[in-house]
Amino acid sequence: MDNEGLSLMEIWSLILKKKIIGSIVFGITTIVSLILILFVYNPLRVNYEASFNYNWYGIENNKFANGSVFNYYDIVSLSNLKEVKERKTAYQSIKVEELAENIKIEVTETHYIIIVSGGFFKSDSQAKSFLEDLIRLPYQKALNLNFDFKANLVGYERAKKISSKLDYLDNQLGVVLNGYKDMISYFGDIEVDHTYLSSLYRKVEVFSSNNDLKEYKYIAYQNYYMTKEEYDTTIKEQQALKTEQNLLRERKKILLDSLSNIYTNSNGNTYMDTSIANYLNSLHTIDSRLMTIDENLKLIEGATTGKYNEQESKRFLDQLDEYKEELESLTLEYTESVNHVLEENTLFNLQEIKVKGKIRFILAVPISILLGIISGLGVAFIVSFIARNREIEEIK
């Protein structure tokens, strides 16, 4: 038998003699293999891959709707990882400092992809929940943006001059009208609380037509309407304005003389043409300032000659306050429309998070059993074979 080797029947007979040992080895190997696969191999080899995309106004320019910058690298920043960790006690075991150095994010034409090793998480459910909360952060920020379109109205309250108050009202009206135009252009004429954007735009347009600010400005200028503070300040400024006016006129005369000499000697020289352009810009600035001074001096002269009437100015200012209140109401309606439109058009799409490189439990069990069978049979055969050889040696 030693010369011919062992037949299959003899091998099987040897294994059966040590079936108890084989069974014990089978059980231990199966359990240990299953534990190693699930709790050692999988965490070291598994990767989680999350594919997602966002859609909101301005994202095509890497911005949020309020103009603040959106950088997709910030999604996996340490600050974001810490913020997510602090939200749930279930995430306290995650080492976000190490995670921040190993998490990867990529961008394609249609979506973003986050890839991270499974070694940072206790389970698939923890990993998927954490990644979903992390990816939702920019979406939640986009949904909860605060918009304040009342800066010009605040400026109106602080302004001391009626002309400045009128400018602020004009600017505010432009904010609302242009805002509606931009929304209609980008999103279409959509419905907001049973009213279309175009109807809201026309409402503001009608208000603007019925209360033309150009007429307000003309009336204020013709009648020397001023606030009390503006009147007191204007009287004090009269001499200073006249001095500035004389200096600017002298400066303008010098520039014109210099410009005339340069123009005569330029002969198409590029350098000389640049100098001429610089002089023209300076003259334009001086002329603009002189026009403002002329208007202010005219108001001052009107005020000093008795054309200023404090009570009439007060009544005019009350009218402006009424205009401002109506415009403030329209601004509030516009703000609510912006919030509604952006909320309805701020979207977030997360595909099912993929678990890659992992041996699933349903597959880990048969693999562990197979390893257990191989180990059990092998050990049973070896032990039985050694015992057989000892018996043979003893007989000899």
mmCIF file of N, CA and C in Angstrom, residues 96-212:
data_model
loop_
_atom_site.group_PDB
_atom_site.id
_atom_site.type_symbol
_atom_site.label_atom_id
_atom_site.label_comp_id
_atom_site.label_asym_id
_atom_site.label_seq_id
_atom_site.Cartn_x
_atom_site.Cartn_y
_atom_site.Cartn_z
ATOM 1 N N VAL A 96 -13.124 62.359 11.503
ATOM 2 C CA VAL A 96 -13.294 63.234 10.340
ATOM 3 C C VAL A 96 -11.981 63.873 9.899
ATOM 4 N N GLU A 97 -11.034 64.056 10.821
ATOM 5 C CA GLU A 97 -9.748 64.641 10.422
ATOM 6 C C GLU A 97 -9.030 63.723 9.435
ATOM 7 N N GLU A 98 -9.017 62.426 9.722
ATOM 8 C CA GLU A 98 -8.406 61.467 8.806
ATOM 9 C C GLU A 98 -9.251 61.304 7.548
ATOM 10 N N LEU A 99 -10.554 61.332 7.728
ATOM 11 C CA LEU A 99 -11.453 61.195 6.581
ATOM 12 C C LEU A 99 -11.256 62.328 5.586
ATOM 13 N N ALA A 100 -11.052 63.545 6.071
ATOM 14 C CA ALA A 100 -10.876 64.709 5.202
ATOM 15 C C ALA A 100 -9.657 64.565 4.301
ATOM 16 N N GLU A 101 -8.650 63.836 4.769
ATOM 17 C CA GLU A 101 -7.426 63.666 3.985
ATOM 18 C C GLU A 101 -7.538 62.545 2.961
ATOM 19 N N ASN A 102 -8.553 61.711 3.091
ATOM 20 C CA ASN A 102 -8.658 60.542 2.213
ATOM 21 C C ASN A 102 -9.903 60.526 1.327
ATOM 22 N N ILE A 103 -10.882 61.338 1.651
ATOM 23 C CA ILE A 103 -12.096 61.366 0.836
ATOM 24 C C ILE A 103 -11.822 62.071 -0.487
ATOM 25 N N LYS A 104 -12.372 61.555 -1.568
ATOM 26 C CA LYS A 104 -12.130 62.113 -2.898
ATOM 27 C C LYS A 104 -13.447 62.595 -3.508
ATOM 28 N N ILE A 105 -13.360 63.654 -4.287
ATOM 29 C CA ILE A 105 -14.529 64.136 -5.018
ATOM 30 C C ILE A 105 -14.124 64.456 -6.446
ATOM 31 N N GLU A 106 -14.937 64.020 -7.383
ATOM 32 C CA GLU A 106 -14.693 64.249 -8.803
ATOM 33 C C GLU A 106 -15.928 64.906 -9.409
ATOM 34 N N VAL A 107 -15.746 65.526 -10.549
ATOM 35 C CA VAL A 107 -16.872 66.160 -11.231
ATOM 36 C C VAL A 107 -16.858 65.758 -12.695
ATOM 37 N N THR A 108 -18.023 65.430 -13.228
ATOM 38 C CA THR A 108 -18.197 65.144 -14.645
ATOM 39 C C THR A 108 -19.101 66.220 -15.241
ATOM 40 N N GLU A 109 -19.488 66.053 -16.475
ATOM 41 C CA GLU A 109 -20.357 67.049 -17.120
ATOM 42 C C GLU A 109 -21.744 67.064 -16.510
ATOM 43 N N THR A 110 -22.147 65.955 -15.905
ATOM 44 C CA THR A 110 -23.534 65.858 -15.425
ATOM 45 C C THR A 110 -23.670 65.700 -13.922
ATOM 46 N N HIS A 111 -22.616 65.261 -13.233
ATOM 47 C CA HIS A 111 -22.785 65.014 -11.800
ATOM 48 C C HIS A 111 -21.439 65.023 -11.079
ATOM 49 N N TYR A 112 -21.544 64.964 -9.745
ATOM 50 C CA TYR A 112 -20.368 64.875 -8.877
ATOM 51 C C TYR A 112 -20.278 63.450 -8.336
ATOM 52 N N ILE A 113 -19.053 63.034 -7.997
ATOM 53 C CA ILE A 113 -18.839 61.691 -7.453
ATOM 54 C C ILE A 113 -17.939 61.794 -6.225
ATOM 55 N N ILE A 114 -18.387 61.219 -5.127
ATOM 56 C CA ILE A 114 -17.579 61.122 -3.910
ATOM 57 C C ILE A 114 -17.179 59.664 -3.719
ATOM 58 N N ILE A 115 -15.898 59.427 -3.469
ATOM 59 C CA ILE A 115 -15.376 58.084 -3.230
ATOM 60 C C ILE A 115 -14.633 58.087 -1.902
ATOM 61 N N VAL A 116 -14.963 57.114 -1.039
ATOM 62 C CA VAL A 116 -14.325 57.063 0.269
ATOM 63 C C VAL A 116 -14.190 55.613 0.712
ATOM 64 N N SER A 117 -13.100 55.323 1.421
ATOM 65 C CA SER A 117 -12.855 53.972 1.916
ATOM 66 C C SER A 117 -13.812 53.634 3.050
ATOM 67 N N GLY A 118 -14.174 52.345 3.126
ATOM 68 C CA GLY A 118 -15.096 51.904 4.164
ATOM 69 C C GLY A 118 -14.468 51.793 5.532
ATOM 70 N N GLY A 119 -13.133 51.911 5.623
ATOM 71 C CA GLY A 119 -12.456 51.767 6.896
ATOM 72 C C GLY A 119 -12.799 52.842 7.907
ATOM 73 N N PHE A 120 -13.445 53.929 7.463
ATOM 74 C CA PHE A 120 -13.776 55.040 8.371
ATOM 75 C C PHE A 120 -15.144 54.862 9.028
ATOM 76 N N PHE A 121 -15.873 53.822 8.624
ATOM 77 C CA PHE A 121 -17.242 53.660 9.109
ATOM 78 C C PHE A 121 -17.440 52.293 9.740
ATOM 79 N N LYS A 122 -18.389 52.246 10.680
ATOM 80 C CA LYS A 122 -18.682 50.987 11.359
ATOM 81 C C LYS A 122 -19.541 50.058 10.515
ATOM 82 N N SER A 123 -20.371 50.643 9.677
ATOM 83 C CA SER A 123 -21.310 49.835 8.896
ATOM 84 C C SER A 123 -21.703 50.559 7.626
ATOM 85 N N ASP A 124 -22.340 49.817 6.721
ATOM 86 C CA ASP A 124 -22.841 50.417 5.485
ATOM 87 C C ASP A 124 -23.870 51.485 5.780
ATOM 88 N N SER A 125 -24.742 51.211 6.728
ATOM 89 C CA SER A 125 -25.811 52.166 7.036
ATOM 90 C C SER A 125 -25.239 53.467 7.577
ATOM 91 N N GLN A 126 -24.214 53.380 8.414
ATOM 92 C CA GLN A 126 -23.579 54.591 8.934
ATOM 93 C C GLN A 126 -22.921 55.375 7.812
ATOM 94 N N ALA A 127 -22.212 54.669 6.936
ATOM 95 C CA ALA A 127 -21.513 55.327 5.831
ATOM 96 C C ALA A 127 -22.501 56.023 4.894
ATOM 97 N N LYS A 128 -23.566 55.323 4.529
ATOM 98 C CA LYS A 128 -24.535 55.893 3.596
ATOM 99 C C LYS A 128 -25.259 57.092 4.210
ATOM 100 N N SER A 129 -25.617 56.978 5.476
ATOM 101 C CA SER A 129 -26.307 58.077 6.150
ATOM 102 C C SER A 129 -25.397 59.303 6.255
ATOM 103 N N PHE A 130 -24.142 59.083 6.615
ATOM 104 C CA PHE A 130 -23.188 60.192 6.763
ATOM 105 C C PHE A 130 -22.955 60.878 5.423
ATOM 106 N N LEU A 131 -22.734 60.103 4.364
ATOM 107 C CA LEU A 131 -22.476 60.685 3.041
ATOM 108 C C LEU A 131 -23.694 61.446 2.525
ATOM 109 N N GLU A 132 -24.868 60.912 2.764
ATOM 110 C CA GLU A 132 -26.084 61.609 2.314
ATOM 111 C C GLU A 132 -26.239 62.945 3.032
ATOM 112 N N ASP A 133 -26.006 62.961 4.340
ATOM 113 C CA ASP A 133 -26.091 64.218 5.090
ATOM 114 C C ASP A 133 -25.030 65.209 4.613
ATOM 115 N N LEU A 134 -23.845 64.692 4.287
ATOM 116 C CA LEU A 134 -22.762 65.548 3.806
ATOM 117 C C LEU A 134 -23.126 66.176 2.466
ATOM 118 N N ILE A 135 -23.666 65.376 1.573
ATOM 119 C CA ILE A 135 -24.015 65.851 0.231
ATOM 120 C C ILE A 135 -25.184 66.823 0.280
ATOM 121 N N ARG A 136 -26.037 66.684 1.283
ATOM 122 C CA ARG A 136 -27.213 67.559 1.398
ATOM 123 C C ARG A 136 -26.863 68.972 1.893
ATOM 124 N N LEU A 137 -25.686 69.155 2.471
ATOM 125 C CA LEU A 137 -25.344 70.460 3.056
ATOM 126 C C LEU A 137 -25.474 71.610 2.049
ATOM 127 N N PRO A 138 -24.834 71.553 0.858
ATOM 128 C CA PRO A 138 -24.986 72.659 -0.100
ATOM 129 C C PRO A 138 -26.441 72.858 -0.532
ATOM 130 N N TYR A 139 -27.172 71.757 -0.675
ATOM 131 C CA TYR A 139 -28.584 71.846 -1.062
ATOM 132 C C TYR A 139 -29.384 72.591 0.001
ATOM 133 N N GLN A 140 -29.123 72.261 1.272
ATOM 134 C CA GLN A 140 -29.820 72.930 2.368
ATOM 135 C C GLN A 140 -29.450 74.404 2.440
ATOM 136 N N LYS A 141 -28.180 74.702 2.147
ATOM 137 C CA LYS A 141 -27.752 76.106 2.121
ATOM 138 C C LYS A 141 -28.478 76.854 1.004
ATOM 139 N N ALA A 142 -28.592 76.221 -0.155
ATOM 140 C CA ALA A 142 -29.269 76.854 -1.294
ATOM 141 C C ALA A 142 -30.746 77.097 -0.995
ATOM 142 N N LEU A 143 -31.339 76.219 -0.192
ATOM 143 C CA LEU A 143 -32.760 76.368 0.155
ATOM 144 C C LEU A 143 -32.988 77.450 1.208
ATOM 145 N N ASN A 144 -31.983 77.699 2.021
ATOM 146 C CA ASN A 144 -32.168 78.588 3.172
ATOM 147 C C ASN A 144 -31.404 79.901 3.042
ATOM 148 N N LEU A 145 -31.185 80.334 1.817
ATOM 149 C CA LEU A 145 -30.508 81.610 1.608
ATOM 150 C C LEU A 145 -31.403 82.759 2.059
ATOM 151 N N ASN A 146 -30.784 83.768 2.638
ATOM 152 C CA ASN A 146 -31.521 84.968 3.051
ATOM 153 C C ASN A 146 -31.286 86.083 2.041
ATOM 154 N N PHE A 147 -32.354 86.650 1.568
ATOM 155 C CA PHE A 147 -32.255 87.733 0.586
ATOM 156 C C PHE A 147 -32.779 89.026 1.205
ATOM 157 N N ASP A 148 -31.975 90.057 1.101
ATOM 158 C CA ASP A 148 -32.385 91.368 1.606
ATOM 159 C C ASP A 148 -32.278 92.366 0.462
ATOM 160 N N PHE A 149 -33.429 92.719 -0.091
ATOM 161 C CA PHE A 149 -33.457 93.645 -1.218
ATOM 162 C C PHE A 149 -33.813 95.062 -0.790
ATOM 163 N N LYS A 150 -33.650 95.370 0.495
ATOM 164 C CA LYS A 150 -34.093 96.664 1.019
ATOM 165 C C LYS A 150 -32.950 97.633 1.297
ATOM 166 N N ALA A 151 -31.783 97.365 0.713
ATOM 167 C CA ALA A 151 -30.631 98.239 0.992
ATOM 168 C C ALA A 151 -30.908 99.681 0.588
ATOM 169 N N ASN A 152 -31.560 99.881 -0.550
ATOM 170 C CA ASN A 152 -31.865 101.248 -0.998
ATOM 171 C C ASN A 152 -32.901 101.921 -0.116
ATOM 172 N N LEU A 153 -33.821 101.122 0.434
ATOM 173 C CA LEU A 153 -34.823 101.681 1.339
ATOM 174 C C LEU A 153 -34.181 102.123 2.648
ATOM 175 N N VAL A 154 -33.179 101.362 3.078
ATOM 176 C CA VAL A 154 -32.422 101.767 4.266
ATOM 177 C C VAL A 154 -31.650 103.053 3.974
ATOM 178 N N GLY A 155 -31.086 103.117 2.767
ATOM 179 C CA GLY A 155 -30.375 104.325 2.352
ATOM 180 C C GLY A 155 -31.292 105.531 2.310
ATOM 181 N N TYR A 156 -32.522 105.304 1.886
ATOM 182 C CA TYR A 156 -33.521 106.390 1.842
ATOM 183 C C TYR A 156 -33.722 106.975 3.237
ATOM 184 N N GLU A 157 -33.868 106.108 4.241
ATOM 185 C CA GLU A 157 -34.109 106.570 5.612
ATOM 186 C C GLU A 157 -32.915 107.364 6.145
ATOM 187 N N ARG A 158 -31.730 106.980 5.741
ATOM 188 C CA ARG A 158 -30.531 107.628 6.270
ATOM 189 C C ARG A 158 -30.161 108.898 5.512
ATOM 190 N N ALA A 159 -30.644 109.037 4.298
ATOM 191 C CA ALA A 159 -30.257 110.173 3.461
ATOM 192 C C ALA A 159 -30.765 111.490 4.054
ATOM 193 N N LYS A 160 -29.937 112.513 3.964
ATOM 194 C CA LYS A 160 -30.295 113.836 4.484
ATOM 195 C C LYS A 160 -30.829 114.759 3.397
ATOM 196 N N LYS A 161 -30.565 114.398 2.152
ATOM 197 C CA LYS A 161 -30.997 115.250 1.043
ATOM 198 C C LYS A 161 -32.153 114.602 0.296
ATOM 199 N N ILE A 162 -33.100 115.439 -0.153
ATOM 200 C CA ILE A 162 -34.235 114.928 -0.911
ATOM 201 C C ILE A 162 -33.767 114.328 -2.233
ATOM 202 N N SER A 163 -32.773 114.939 -2.853
ATOM 203 C CA SER A 163 -32.262 114.401 -4.124
ATOM 204 C C SER A 163 -31.690 112.998 -3.926
ATOM 205 N N SER A 164 -31.021 112.781 -2.794
ATOM 206 C CA SER A 164 -30.476 111.452 -2.495
ATOM 207 C C SER A 164 -31.591 110.460 -2.209
ATOM 208 N N LYS A 165 -32.619 110.910 -1.505
ATOM 209 C CA LYS A 165 -33.761 110.035 -1.231
ATOM 210 C C LYS A 165 -34.426 109.592 -2.538
ATOM 211 N N LEU A 166 -34.549 110.527 -3.470
ATOM 212 C CA LEU A 166 -35.148 110.197 -4.768
ATOM 213 C C LEU A 166 -34.279 109.211 -5.542
ATOM 214 N N ASP A 167 -32.979 109.367 -5.443
ATOM 215 C CA ASP A 167 -32.072 108.424 -6.118
ATOM 216 C C ASP A 167 -32.209 107.023 -5.532
ATOM 217 N N TYR A 168 -32.312 106.938 -4.219
ATOM 218 C CA TYR A 168 -32.472 105.629 -3.580
ATOM 219 C C TYR A 168 -33.782 104.961 -4.001
ATOM 220 N N LEU A 169 -34.843 105.752 -4.075
ATOM 221 C CA LEU A 169 -36.123 105.194 -4.517
ATOM 222 C C LEU A 169 -36.042 104.712 -5.966
ATOM 223 N N ASP A 170 -35.368 105.488 -6.788
ATOM 224 C CA ASP A 170 -35.192 105.106 -8.186
ATOM 225 C C ASP A 170 -34.406 103.799 -8.298
ATOM 226 N N ASN A 171 -33.343 103.694 -7.522
ATOM 227 C CA ASN A 171 -32.526 102.475 -7.533
ATOM 228 C C ASN A 171 -33.323 101.267 -7.052
ATOM 229 N N GLN A 172 -34.133 101.479 -6.014
ATOM 230 C CA GLN A 172 -34.932 100.376 -5.470
ATOM 231 C C GLN A 172 -35.963 99.897 -6.476
ATOM 232 N N LEU A 173 -36.572 100.829 -7.160
ATOM 233 C CA LEU A 173 -37.540 100.461 -8.197
ATOM 234 C C LEU A 173 -36.860 99.625 -9.281
ATOM 235 N N GLY A 174 -35.636 100.003 -9.629
ATOM 236 C CA GLY A 174 -34.883 99.245 -10.629
ATOM 237 C C GLY A 174 -34.560 97.839 -10.156
ATOM 238 N N VAL A 175 -34.253 97.686 -8.872
ATOM 239 C CA VAL A 175 -33.964 96.367 -8.311
ATOM 240 C C VAL A 175 -35.150 95.432 -8.504
ATOM 241 N N VAL A 176 -36.346 95.919 -8.185
ATOM 242 C CA VAL A 176 -37.545 95.085 -8.264
ATOM 243 C C VAL A 176 -37.907 94.775 -9.722
ATOM 244 N N LEU A 177 -37.927 95.803 -10.570
ATOM 245 C CA LEU A 177 -38.300 95.587 -11.977
ATOM 246 C C LEU A 177 -37.302 94.666 -12.688
ATOM 247 N N ASN A 178 -36.023 94.942 -12.526
ATOM 248 C CA ASN A 178 -35.008 94.109 -13.177
ATOM 249 C C ASN A 178 -34.976 92.701 -12.596
ATOM 250 N N GLY A 179 -35.289 92.599 -11.298
ATOM 251 C CA GLY A 179 -35.336 91.282 -10.676
ATOM 252 C C GLY A 179 -36.418 90.409 -11.280
ATOM 253 N N TYR A 180 -37.605 90.981 -11.467
ATOM 254 C CA TYR A 180 -38.687 90.222 -12.107
ATOM 255 C C TYR A 180 -38.307 89.848 -13.543
ATOM 256 N N LYS A 181 -37.690 90.783 -14.266
ATOM 257 C CA LYS A 181 -37.266 90.492 -15.642
ATOM 258 C C LYS A 181 -36.304 89.312 -15.686
ATOM 259 N N ASP A 182 -35.333 89.315 -14.776
ATOM 260 C CA ASP A 182 -34.334 88.234 -14.749
ATOM 261 C C ASP A 182 -34.976 86.893 -14.416
ATOM 262 N N MET A 183 -35.911 86.897 -13.469
ATOM 263 C CA MET A 183 -36.570 85.643 -13.106
ATOM 264 C C MET A 183 -37.383 85.088 -14.264
ATOM 265 N N ILE A 184 -38.115 85.954 -14.944
ATOM 266 C CA ILE A 184 -38.926 85.512 -16.084
ATOM 267 C C ILE A 184 -38.021 84.991 -17.200
ATOM 268 N N SER A 185 -36.899 85.670 -17.410
ATOM 269 C CA SER A 185 -35.964 85.255 -18.453
ATOM 270 C C SER A 185 -35.350 83.897 -18.142
ATOM 271 N N TYR A 186 -35.057 83.647 -16.877
ATOM 272 C CA TYR A 186 -34.356 82.411 -16.501
ATOM 273 C C TYR A 186 -35.320 81.244 -16.272
ATOM 274 N N PHE A 187 -36.417 81.489 -15.555
ATOM 275 C CA PHE A 187 -37.323 80.416 -15.171
ATOM 276 C C PHE A 187 -38.580 80.348 -16.042
ATOM 277 N N GLY A 188 -38.848 81.404 -16.797
ATOM 278 C CA GLY A 188 -40.097 81.471 -17.537
ATOM 279 C C GLY A 188 -41.168 82.159 -16.708
ATOM 280 N N ASP A 189 -42.303 82.380 -17.314
ATOM 281 C CA ASP A 189 -43.402 83.072 -16.631
ATOM 282 C C ASP A 189 -44.158 82.074 -15.767
ATOM 283 N N ILE A 190 -43.559 81.707 -14.631
ATOM 284 C CA ILE A 190 -44.150 80.686 -13.780
ATOM 285 C C ILE A 190 -45.121 81.316 -12.782
ATOM 286 N N GLU A 191 -45.928 80.455 -12.171
ATOM 287 C CA GLU A 191 -46.971 80.911 -11.252
ATOM 288 C C GLU A 191 -46.443 80.923 -9.822
ATOM 289 N N VAL A 192 -46.735 81.988 -9.109
ATOM 290 C CA VAL A 192 -46.349 82.122 -7.703
ATOM 291 C C VAL A 192 -47.597 82.476 -6.906
ATOM 292 N N ASP A 193 -48.051 81.531 -6.089
ATOM 293 C CA ASP A 193 -49.259 81.762 -5.275
ATOM 294 C C ASP A 193 -50.415 82.270 -6.143
ATOM 295 N N HIS A 194 -50.674 81.527 -7.214
ATOM 296 C CA HIS A 194 -51.802 81.782 -8.118
ATOM 297 C C HIS A 194 -51.651 83.077 -8.927
ATOM 298 N N THR A 195 -50.465 83.617 -8.972
ATOM 299 C CA THR A 195 -50.210 84.820 -9.771
ATOM 300 C C THR A 195 -48.927 84.625 -10.571
ATOM 301 N N TYR A 196 -48.975 84.943 -11.848
ATOM 302 C CA TYR A 196 -47.800 84.773 -12.694
ATOM 303 C C TYR A 196 -46.800 85.906 -12.468
ATOM 304 N N LEU A 197 -45.533 85.584 -12.718
ATOM 305 C CA LEU A 197 -44.482 86.580 -12.531
ATOM 306 C C LEU A 197 -44.713 87.814 -13.397
ATOM 307 N N SER A 198 -45.218 87.582 -14.616
ATOM 308 C CA SER A 198 -45.460 88.717 -15.510
ATOM 309 C C SER A 198 -46.500 89.668 -14.931
ATOM 310 N N SER A 199 -47.482 89.130 -14.212
ATOM 311 C CA SER A 199 -48.497 89.983 -13.584
ATOM 312 C C SER A 199 -47.891 90.802 -12.451
ATOM 313 N N LEU A 200 -47.006 90.188 -11.689
ATOM 314 C CA LEU A 200 -46.335 90.907 -10.607
ATOM 315 C C LEU A 200 -45.437 92.003 -11.176
ATOM 316 N N TYR A 201 -44.780 91.690 -12.285
ATOM 317 C CA TYR A 201 -43.926 92.689 -12.937
ATOM 318 C C TYR A 201 -44.752 93.884 -13.417
ATOM 319 N N ARG A 202 -45.892 93.589 -14.051
ATOM 320 C CA ARG A 202 -46.754 94.678 -14.556
ATOM 321 C C ARG A 202 -47.305 95.524 -13.412
ATOM 322 N N LYS A 203 -47.555 94.903 -12.286
ATOM 323 C CA LYS A 203 -48.047 95.636 -11.119
ATOM 324 C C LYS A 203 -47.040 96.705 -10.697
ATOM 325 N N VAL A 204 -45.777 96.343 -10.666
ATOM 326 C CA VAL A 204 -44.731 97.299 -10.299
ATOM 327 C C VAL A 204 -44.569 98.344 -11.399
ATOM 328 N N GLU A 205 -44.691 97.901 -12.641
ATOM 329 C CA GLU A 205 -44.553 98.810 -13.774
ATOM 330 C C GLU A 205 -45.651 99.870 -13.762
ATOM 331 N N VAL A 206 -46.867 99.455 -13.444
ATOM 332 C CA VAL A 206 -47.985 100.395 -13.357
ATOM 333 C C VAL A 206 -47.751 101.401 -12.233
ATOM 334 N N PHE A 207 -47.284 100.906 -11.110
ATOM 335 C CA PHE A 207 -46.955 101.794 -9.983
ATOM 336 C C PHE A 207 -45.910 102.821 -10.407
ATOM 337 N N SER A 208 -44.914 102.371 -11.127
ATOM 338 C CA SER A 208 -43.854 103.273 -11.585
ATOM 339 C C SER A 208 -44.396 104.325 -12.545
ATOM 340 N N SER A 209 -45.300 103.905 -13.446
ATOM 341 C CA SER A 209 -45.868 104.845 -14.420
ATOM 342 C C SER A 209 -46.770 105.877 -13.760
ATOM 343 N N ASN A 210 -47.521 105.432 -12.774
ATOM 344 C CA ASN A 210 -48.447 106.338 -12.091
ATOM 345 C C ASN A 210 -47.751 107.254 -11.098
ATOM 346 N N ASN A 211 -46.546 106.903 -10.746
ATOM 347 C CA ASN A 211 -45.778 107.712 -9.787
ATOM 348 C C ASN A 211 -44.367 107.912 -10.343
ATOM 349 N N ASP A 212 -44.303 108.683 -11.406
ATOM 350 C CA ASP A 212 -43.042 108.860 -12.114
ATOM 351 C C ASP A 212 -42.042 109.637 -11.254
#
